[in-house]
Amino acid sequence: MSEAPRLTGLNPAAKLIAALGIGLGLVPAVDVVTGGIVLAAVLLCVPFSGVDRRTLLILAGPFVLMGLSSAAVNHLYGEQGLEGAIGVAVRLLAIALPGLLAAITSDPTDMADGLVQRLRVPERPAMGVLAALRLIPLLADQWRTITLARRARGLEAGYNPANVVRLFFGRLFALLVRAIRIGTLLATAMDARAFGTGPRTHARVSRWRVGDTLLLVGAALLLAVAYTVSARLGTLVLLFS
């Protein structure tokens, strides 16, 4: 067996299809059990992702906050009480986590190759995905640079929550401006190299293996098991029921 984590060896196109299938499959179910079974199964795959826990927690943080805020809103203003609120949060995490794992366990170039060669995505949007994934570390460095530069100018929030929010959105706006500038330069450079003007050759072939097919079968079986168990327990609640 290879020492490489299993998820990183799968075709990115297969991981995207599996994540999309799980996300769409969970849309009709709003109960805790269905989403909880899927979420538990996805969490069991985390040790095989090759992503350290700290990185995963940082990247999953916004989704956790979204889940908690959605649960709070549904608990306060919804009609299904605490159980319905927990079901909303679990369902959101069960939909988001597979897509997150698919993205962070895939090499950006392999992702673009899989989109073009396997999913027949046009080259322009595929190259856009590749550029976006490649720019994520650069934008993280830019964020740190902006933070240190403002700190050097004495722009500190201290213990004032209002200043924390104000300075955060100020840094966010500065990062947005830099991202637009970088994106404009990148688009100009790609147009100068004739990206998207016609058929292009590929340096690497995106291969589809048995493991990729098994991943899709496993995703379908996971949804079937989740719905079956929830229906047998009498907890299944559909969105429009």
Short mmCIF file of C-alpha atoms in Angstrom, two decimals:
data_model
loop_
_atom_site.label_atom_id
_atom_site.label_comp_id
_atom_site.label_asym_id
_atom_site.label_seq_id
_atom_site.Cartn_x
_atom_site.Cartn_y
_atom_site.Cartn_z
CA MET A 1 0.00 0.00 0.00
CA SER A 2 1.28 3.45 -0.83
CA GLU A 3 2.23 5.77 2.01
CA ALA A 4 0.23 8.58 0.40
CA PRO A 5 -3.17 9.22 2.00
CA ARG A 6 -5.94 7.54 0.04
CA LEU A 7 -8.04 10.62 -0.66
CA THR A 8 -5.13 12.44 -2.28
CA GLY A 9 -4.66 9.58 -4.74
CA LEU A 10 -8.21 9.76 -6.09
CA ASN A 11 -9.20 11.70 -9.17
CA PRO A 12 -10.38 15.22 -8.23
CA ALA A 13 -13.29 14.87 -10.65
CA ALA A 14 -14.52 11.81 -8.72
CA LYS A 15 -14.22 13.65 -5.42
CA LEU A 16 -16.16 16.61 -6.79
CA ILE A 17 -18.93 14.39 -8.16
CA ALA A 18 -19.17 12.51 -4.85
CA ALA A 19 -19.29 15.75 -2.83
CA LEU A 20 -21.90 17.25 -5.15
CA GLY A 21 -23.98 14.07 -5.02
CA ILE A 22 -23.92 14.02 -1.22
CA GLY A 23 -24.80 17.71 -1.05
CA LEU A 24 -27.75 17.42 -3.43
CA GLY A 25 -28.86 14.18 -1.82
CA LEU A 26 -29.08 15.79 1.61
CA VAL A 27 -31.12 18.79 0.47
CA PRO A 28 -34.54 17.09 0.98
CA ALA A 29 -33.72 15.73 4.48
CA VAL A 30 -33.91 18.14 7.41
CA ASP A 31 -33.78 15.68 10.32
CA VAL A 32 -30.81 15.06 12.59
CA VAL A 33 -30.37 11.35 11.89
CA THR A 34 -29.96 11.48 8.10
CA GLY A 35 -27.46 14.32 8.15
CA GLY A 36 -25.76 12.93 11.25
CA ILE A 37 -25.06 9.55 9.63
CA VAL A 38 -23.53 11.24 6.57
CA LEU A 39 -21.52 13.67 8.71
CA ALA A 40 -20.18 10.84 10.89
CA ALA A 41 -19.12 8.85 7.82
CA VAL A 42 -17.37 11.86 6.30
CA LEU A 43 -15.57 12.56 9.59
CA LEU A 44 -14.29 8.97 9.55
CA CYS A 45 -12.62 9.78 6.22
CA VAL A 46 -10.71 12.73 7.67
CA PRO A 47 -7.73 10.62 8.90
CA PHE A 48 -7.28 9.46 5.28
CA SER A 49 -7.32 12.99 3.89
CA GLY A 50 -3.71 13.84 4.67
CA VAL A 51 -4.79 17.17 6.17
CA ASP A 52 -3.65 17.95 9.70
CA ARG A 53 -6.32 18.72 12.24
CA ARG A 54 -5.26 22.33 12.79
CA THR A 55 -5.57 23.18 9.08
CA LEU A 56 -8.90 21.40 8.84
CA LEU A 57 -10.26 23.23 11.87
CA ILE A 58 -9.18 26.59 10.46
CA LEU A 59 -10.74 25.89 7.05
CA ALA A 60 -13.89 24.39 8.53
CA GLY A 61 -14.28 27.22 11.04
CA PRO A 62 -16.52 29.41 8.85
CA PHE A 63 -18.83 26.45 8.14
CA VAL A 64 -19.04 25.63 11.85
CA LEU A 65 -19.96 29.24 12.58
CA MET A 66 -22.57 29.14 9.82
CA GLY A 67 -24.02 25.96 11.29
CA LEU A 68 -24.15 27.37 14.81
CA SER A 69 -25.72 30.63 13.68
CA SER A 70 -28.29 28.76 11.57
CA ALA A 71 -29.10 26.53 14.54
CA ALA A 72 -29.52 29.56 16.81
CA VAL A 73 -31.83 31.33 14.37
CA ASN A 74 -33.95 28.22 13.81
CA HIS A 75 -34.15 27.54 17.52
CA LEU A 76 -35.33 31.06 18.27
CA TYR A 77 -37.70 31.57 15.36
CA GLY A 78 -38.36 28.11 13.93
CA GLU A 79 -41.27 25.81 14.63
CA GLN A 80 -39.37 22.55 15.23
CA GLY A 81 -37.57 23.53 18.41
CA LEU A 82 -34.12 22.43 19.45
CA GLU A 83 -34.17 19.19 17.47
CA GLY A 84 -34.95 21.02 14.25
CA ALA A 85 -32.23 23.57 14.95
CA ILE A 86 -29.62 20.84 15.50
CA GLY A 87 -30.82 19.13 12.33
CA VAL A 88 -30.20 22.29 10.31
CA ALA A 89 -26.66 22.65 11.67
CA VAL A 90 -25.78 18.99 11.13
CA ARG A 91 -27.22 19.05 7.62
CA LEU A 92 -25.21 22.15 6.70
CA LEU A 93 -21.96 20.60 7.95
CA ALA A 94 -22.71 17.30 6.22
CA ILE A 95 -23.18 19.16 2.93
CA ALA A 96 -20.14 21.44 3.29
CA LEU A 97 -17.49 19.05 4.66
CA PRO A 98 -17.31 16.68 1.63
CA GLY A 99 -16.75 19.61 -0.71
CA LEU A 100 -14.09 21.02 1.60
CA LEU A 101 -12.26 17.68 1.73
CA ALA A 102 -12.49 17.35 -2.05
CA ALA A 103 -10.89 20.77 -2.50
CA ILE A 104 -8.09 20.55 0.04
CA THR A 105 -7.04 16.99 -0.88
CA SER A 106 -6.69 17.80 -4.59
CA ASP A 107 -3.73 19.36 -6.36
CA PRO A 108 -4.95 22.47 -8.24
CA THR A 109 -3.43 21.32 -11.53
CA ASP A 110 -4.96 17.84 -11.16
CA MET A 111 -8.26 19.52 -10.36
CA ALA A 112 -8.17 21.55 -13.58
CA ASP A 113 -7.13 18.48 -15.61
CA GLY A 114 -9.99 16.48 -14.12
CA LEU A 115 -12.52 19.22 -14.85
CA VAL A 116 -11.46 19.54 -18.48
CA GLN A 117 -10.67 15.93 -19.36
CA ARG A 118 -13.23 14.04 -17.28
CA LEU A 119 -16.12 16.43 -16.69
CA ARG A 120 -15.75 18.23 -20.04
CA VAL A 121 -15.77 21.65 -18.39
CA PRO A 122 -14.72 24.45 -20.79
CA GLU A 123 -11.11 25.47 -20.40
CA ARG A 124 -11.73 29.07 -19.35
CA PRO A 125 -13.68 28.30 -16.15
CA ALA A 126 -11.36 25.35 -15.41
CA MET A 127 -8.33 27.62 -15.65
CA GLY A 128 -10.18 30.09 -13.44
CA VAL A 129 -10.58 27.39 -10.79
CA LEU A 130 -6.88 26.54 -11.11
CA ALA A 131 -5.88 30.19 -10.74
CA ALA A 132 -8.18 30.67 -7.73
CA LEU A 133 -6.76 27.64 -5.93
CA ARG A 134 -3.21 28.75 -6.68
CA LEU A 135 -3.93 32.26 -5.37
CA ILE A 136 -5.33 31.15 -2.01
CA PRO A 137 -1.88 30.91 -0.32
CA LEU A 138 -0.91 34.25 -1.88
CA LEU A 139 -4.02 35.94 -0.50
CA ALA A 140 -3.29 34.43 2.93
CA ASP A 141 0.17 36.01 2.80
CA GLN A 142 -1.37 39.30 1.68
CA TRP A 143 -3.75 39.19 4.66
CA ARG A 144 -0.83 38.74 7.05
CA THR A 145 1.05 41.57 5.34
CA ILE A 146 -1.91 43.93 5.64
CA THR A 147 -2.38 43.02 9.29
CA LEU A 148 1.29 43.61 10.14
CA ALA A 149 1.40 46.87 8.16
CA ARG A 150 -1.61 48.27 10.01
CA ARG A 151 -0.24 47.11 13.32
CA ALA A 152 3.03 48.90 12.54
CA ARG A 153 0.99 52.09 11.97
CA GLY A 154 -0.58 51.74 15.40
CA LEU A 155 -4.00 50.59 14.19
CA GLU A 156 -4.89 48.25 17.04
CA ALA A 157 -8.39 47.36 18.22
CA GLY A 158 -7.43 46.74 21.82
CA TYR A 159 -10.37 45.39 23.80
CA ASN A 160 -13.02 47.40 21.96
CA PRO A 161 -15.33 45.03 20.00
CA ALA A 162 -16.48 47.88 17.73
CA ASN A 163 -12.87 48.61 16.73
CA VAL A 164 -12.27 44.91 16.09
CA VAL A 165 -15.17 44.80 13.63
CA ARG A 166 -14.20 48.10 12.00
CA LEU A 167 -10.55 47.13 11.53
CA PHE A 168 -11.49 43.66 10.29
CA PHE A 169 -13.68 45.03 7.51
CA GLY A 170 -11.00 47.59 6.69
CA ARG A 171 -8.45 44.81 6.19
CA LEU A 172 -11.02 42.81 4.24
CA PHE A 173 -11.60 45.73 1.86
CA ALA A 174 -7.84 46.18 1.37
CA LEU A 175 -7.50 42.47 0.59
CA LEU A 176 -10.38 42.70 -1.89
CA VAL A 177 -8.63 45.55 -3.72
CA ARG A 178 -5.39 43.57 -3.92
CA ALA A 179 -7.25 40.47 -5.09
CA ILE A 180 -8.91 42.45 -7.90
CA ARG A 181 -5.54 43.84 -8.99
CA ILE A 182 -3.92 40.41 -8.96
CA GLY A 183 -6.88 38.90 -10.82
CA THR A 184 -6.71 41.60 -13.49
CA LEU A 185 -2.98 41.03 -14.05
CA LEU A 186 -3.50 37.27 -14.15
CA ALA A 187 -6.35 37.53 -16.65
CA THR A 188 -4.23 39.76 -18.90
CA ALA A 189 -1.34 37.30 -18.72
CA MET A 190 -3.59 34.34 -19.53
CA ASP A 191 -5.15 36.15 -22.49
CA ALA A 192 -1.65 36.98 -23.75
CA ARG A 193 -0.91 33.24 -23.70
CA ALA A 194 -4.11 32.50 -25.66
CA PHE A 195 -5.89 30.57 -22.91
CA GLY A 196 -9.42 29.59 -23.93
CA THR A 197 -9.00 30.48 -27.61
CA GLY A 198 -8.95 26.91 -28.90
CA PRO A 199 -8.14 23.27 -28.16
CA ARG A 200 -5.05 22.81 -26.01
CA THR A 201 -2.86 19.84 -25.27
CA HIS A 202 -2.43 18.51 -21.74
CA ALA A 203 0.88 17.75 -20.09
CA ARG A 204 -0.73 15.13 -17.84
CA VAL A 205 -3.56 12.70 -18.41
CA SER A 206 -6.34 12.66 -15.82
CA ARG A 207 -6.78 8.95 -15.14
CA TRP A 208 -9.92 7.34 -13.80
CA ARG A 209 -9.21 4.32 -11.59
CA VAL A 210 -11.23 1.68 -9.81
CA GLY A 211 -10.98 3.63 -6.57
CA ASP A 212 -12.71 6.60 -8.19
CA THR A 213 -15.67 4.44 -9.20
CA LEU A 214 -15.79 2.91 -5.73
CA LEU A 215 -15.89 6.41 -4.23
CA LEU A 216 -19.01 7.29 -6.24
CA VAL A 217 -20.64 3.97 -5.35
CA GLY A 218 -19.78 4.53 -1.69
CA ALA A 219 -21.30 8.02 -1.73
CA ALA A 220 -24.53 6.67 -3.21
CA LEU A 221 -24.64 3.81 -0.69
CA LEU A 222 -24.00 6.24 2.17
CA LEU A 223 -27.02 8.33 1.19
CA ALA A 224 -29.15 5.20 0.80
CA VAL A 225 -28.13 3.90 4.23
CA ALA A 226 -28.73 7.29 5.86
CA TYR A 227 -32.24 7.60 4.44
CA THR A 228 -33.07 3.96 5.18
CA VAL A 229 -31.95 4.11 8.82
CA SER A 230 -33.74 7.39 9.38
CA ALA A 231 -36.95 6.03 7.82
CA ARG A 232 -36.76 2.83 9.90
CA LEU A 233 -36.29 4.84 13.09
CA GLY A 234 -39.20 7.10 12.16
CA THR A 235 -37.09 10.25 12.33
CA LEU A 236 -37.01 11.10 8.63
CA VAL A 237 -38.33 14.59 7.98
CA LEU A 238 -38.42 15.85 4.39
CA LEU A 239 -38.11 19.49 3.44
CA PHE A 240 -41.55 19.88 1.89
CA SER A 241 -43.43 17.33 3.98
#
